[in-house]
Amino acid sequence: MRDPECIFCKIIAGEIPSNTIYEDEAFKVILDLAPAAKGHALILPKEHYADIYEIDEEVAGRAMKLAKKLAIHMTKVLGCDGFNILQNNREVAGQTVFHFHMHLIPRYKAAKNNDILVWNHETFSAEEMAEIRDALKCD
Ligand code: 5GP
Ligand code: ZN
């Protein structure tokens, strides 16, 4: 299944060029056009799923296995010192391309602009934390 308006579907179909570093029957892995660091890559499932809410569970599991394999391979080849695996869902969370993808971001101690992800810390009382815990508990 593909979305005719989706840029990643077009890349997967070869209609838009990309620097591909890995491909199999279910995934294409490309270099990000605006990399956060040298080697920043994106794992794209070939089927169009908008996000984590839509993606098939089996495909999501295979994407994580592929992320592990590529993290090891890329760290060896690039000589990076660490690695972020990042996956945004919906606009409020920073998603800009609405075709599920996982970012593979090599990190280098020597990098000048090491814009490591940071967030502000919110504070909740012990009672609020207990409420949140109870609401979220699941099997
Ligand atoms: P998001 O913000 O949705 O998590 O990430 C989308 C990513 O796709 C961004 O890092 C952006 O640089 C990358 N991107 C957007 N358009 C293209 C494109 O046409 N080719 C490639 N290789 N990457 C793209
Ligand atoms: Zn798509």
PDB file of C-alpha atoms in Angstrom, residues 44-139:
ATOM      1  CA  LEU A  44      11.595   3.382   5.947  1.00  0.00           C
ATOM      2  CA  PRO A  45       9.166   0.461   5.845  1.00  0.00           C
ATOM      3  CA  LYS A  46       8.168  -0.040   2.194  1.00  0.00           C
ATOM      4  CA  GLU A  47       4.481  -0.186   3.133  1.00  0.00           C
ATOM      5  CA  HIS A  48       2.947   3.192   3.938  1.00  0.00           C
ATOM      6  CA  TYR A  49       2.003   3.518   7.601  1.00  0.00           C
ATOM      7  CA  ALA A  50       1.599   7.065   8.923  1.00  0.00           C
ATOM      8  CA  ASP A  51       3.025   6.439  12.385  1.00  0.00           C
ATOM      9  CA  ILE A  52       3.384   4.113  15.391  1.00  0.00           C
ATOM     10  CA  TYR A  53      -0.402   4.017  15.791  1.00  0.00           C
ATOM     11  CA  GLU A  54      -0.868   2.588  12.286  1.00  0.00           C
ATOM     12  CA  ILE A  55       2.182   0.421  11.739  1.00  0.00           C
ATOM     13  CA  ASP A  56       1.789  -3.348  11.680  1.00  0.00           C
ATOM     14  CA  GLU A  57       3.226  -4.857  14.889  1.00  0.00           C
ATOM     15  CA  GLU A  58       5.385  -7.355  13.004  1.00  0.00           C
ATOM     16  CA  VAL A  59       6.878  -4.622  10.790  1.00  0.00           C
ATOM     17  CA  ALA A  60       7.570  -2.462  13.866  1.00  0.00           C
ATOM     18  CA  GLY A  61       9.462  -5.357  15.460  1.00  0.00           C
ATOM     19  CA  ARG A  62      11.491  -5.942  12.306  1.00  0.00           C
ATOM     20  CA  ALA A  63      12.323  -2.223  12.106  1.00  0.00           C
ATOM     21  CA  MET A  64      13.814  -2.337  15.618  1.00  0.00           C
ATOM     22  CA  LYS A  65      15.866  -5.429  14.758  1.00  0.00           C
ATOM     23  CA  LEU A  66      17.165  -3.624  11.677  1.00  0.00           C
ATOM     24  CA  ALA A  67      17.978  -0.557  13.815  1.00  0.00           C
ATOM     25  CA  LYS A  68      20.181  -2.718  16.042  1.00  0.00           C
ATOM     26  CA  LYS A  69      21.991  -4.278  13.084  1.00  0.00           C
ATOM     27  CA  LEU A  70      22.599  -0.878  11.475  1.00  0.00           C
ATOM     28  CA  ALA A  71      23.661   0.794  14.733  1.00  0.00           C
ATOM     29  CA  ILE A  72      26.432  -1.787  15.054  1.00  0.00           C
ATOM     30  CA  HIS A  73      27.412  -1.565  11.383  1.00  0.00           C
ATOM     31  CA  MET A  74      27.332   2.247  11.225  1.00  0.00           C
ATOM     32  CA  THR A  75      29.266   2.652  14.488  1.00  0.00           C
ATOM     33  CA  LYS A  76      31.984   0.360  13.118  1.00  0.00           C
ATOM     34  CA  VAL A  77      32.201   2.150   9.760  1.00  0.00           C
ATOM     35  CA  LEU A  78      31.800   5.742  10.960  1.00  0.00           C
ATOM     36  CA  GLY A  79      33.720   5.443  14.219  1.00  0.00           C
ATOM     37  CA  CYS A  80      31.006   7.361  16.069  1.00  0.00           C
ATOM     38  CA  ASP A  81      30.971   7.426  19.867  1.00  0.00           C
ATOM     39  CA  GLY A  82      27.243   6.943  20.472  1.00  0.00           C
ATOM     40  CA  PHE A  83      23.928   6.695  18.732  1.00  0.00           C
ATOM     41  CA  ASN A  84      20.357   8.036  18.940  1.00  0.00           C
ATOM     42  CA  ILE A  85      17.415   6.014  17.650  1.00  0.00           C
ATOM     43  CA  LEU A  86      14.483   8.379  17.349  1.00  0.00           C
ATOM     44  CA  GLN A  87      10.945   8.025  16.054  1.00  0.00           C
ATOM     45  CA  ASN A  88       8.466  10.946  15.959  1.00  0.00           C
ATOM     46  CA  ASN A  89       4.690  10.550  15.847  1.00  0.00           C
ATOM     47  CA  ARG A  90       2.347  13.360  14.818  1.00  0.00           C
ATOM     48  CA  GLU A  91       3.083  17.029  14.377  1.00  0.00           C
ATOM     49  CA  VAL A  92       3.106  17.893  18.096  1.00  0.00           C
ATOM     50  CA  ALA A  93       5.945  15.379  18.543  1.00  0.00           C
ATOM     51  CA  GLY A  94       8.008  16.796  15.676  1.00  0.00           C
ATOM     52  CA  GLN A  95       6.919  14.505  12.847  1.00  0.00           C
ATOM     53  CA  THR A  96       7.137  16.266   9.483  1.00  0.00           C
ATOM     54  CA  VAL A  97       6.874  13.333   7.060  1.00  0.00           C
ATOM     55  CA  PHE A  98       3.822  11.226   7.792  1.00  0.00           C
ATOM     56  CA  HIS A  99       5.246   7.879   6.684  1.00  0.00           C
ATOM     57  CA  PHE A 100       6.574   5.925   9.695  1.00  0.00           C
ATOM     58  CA  HIS A 101      10.371   6.147   9.952  1.00  0.00           C
ATOM     59  CA  MET A 102      13.124   5.637  12.485  1.00  0.00           C
ATOM     60  CA  HIS A 103      16.037   8.051  12.683  1.00  0.00           C
ATOM     61  CA  LEU A 104      19.500   6.514  13.111  1.00  0.00           C
ATOM     62  CA  ILE A 105      21.734   9.336  14.346  1.00  0.00           C
ATOM     63  CA  PRO A 106      25.425   8.668  14.944  1.00  0.00           C
ATOM     64  CA  ARG A 107      26.922  10.899  17.630  1.00  0.00           C
ATOM     65  CA  TYR A 108      30.523  12.096  17.804  1.00  0.00           C
ATOM     66  CA  LYS A 109      32.347  13.420  20.873  1.00  0.00           C
ATOM     67  CA  ALA A 110      34.278  15.791  18.624  1.00  0.00           C
ATOM     68  CA  ALA A 111      31.194  17.278  16.908  1.00  0.00           C
ATOM     69  CA  LYS A 112      30.874  21.075  17.172  1.00  0.00           C
ATOM     70  CA  ASN A 113      27.087  21.184  16.893  1.00  0.00           C
ATOM     71  CA  ASN A 114      26.155  18.169  18.932  1.00  0.00           C
ATOM     72  CA  ASP A 115      22.545  19.228  19.334  1.00  0.00           C
ATOM     73  CA  ILE A 116      21.665  16.306  21.558  1.00  0.00           C
ATOM     74  CA  LEU A 117      17.969  16.152  22.261  1.00  0.00           C
ATOM     75  CA  VAL A 118      16.999  17.917  25.445  1.00  0.00           C
ATOM     76  CA  TRP A 119      13.671  18.637  27.069  1.00  0.00           C
ATOM     77  CA  ASN A 120      12.391  20.711  29.937  1.00  0.00           C
ATOM     78  CA  HIS A 121      11.477  18.761  33.031  1.00  0.00           C
ATOM     79  CA  GLU A 122       7.937  18.966  34.316  1.00  0.00           C
ATOM     80  CA  THR A 123       7.208  18.445  37.998  1.00  0.00           C
ATOM     81  CA  PHE A 124       4.425  16.273  39.425  1.00  0.00           C
ATOM     82  CA  SER A 125       3.618  15.687  43.074  1.00  0.00           C
ATOM     83  CA  ALA A 126       3.903  12.176  44.535  1.00  0.00           C
ATOM     84  CA  GLU A 127       0.076  11.964  44.466  1.00  0.00           C
ATOM     85  CA  GLU A 128      -0.043  12.982  40.799  1.00  0.00           C
ATOM     86  CA  MET A 129       2.680  10.450  39.954  1.00  0.00           C
ATOM     87  CA  ALA A 130       0.659   7.741  41.712  1.00  0.00           C
ATOM     88  CA  GLU A 131      -2.450   8.763  39.738  1.00  0.00           C
ATOM     89  CA  ILE A 132      -0.532   8.671  36.471  1.00  0.00           C
ATOM     90  CA  ARG A 133       0.959   5.285  37.380  1.00  0.00           C
ATOM     91  CA  ASP A 134      -2.482   3.854  38.206  1.00  0.00           C
ATOM     92  CA  ALA A 135      -4.008   5.220  35.020  1.00  0.00           C
ATOM     93  CA  LEU A 136      -1.196   3.784  32.890  1.00  0.00           C
ATOM     94  CA  LYS A 137      -0.781   0.353  34.486  1.00  0.00           C
ATOM     95  CA  CYS A 138      -1.285  -2.386  31.929  1.00  0.00           C
ATOM     96  CA  ASP A 139      -0.437  -6.045  31.305  1.00  0.00           C
TER      97      ASP A 139
END
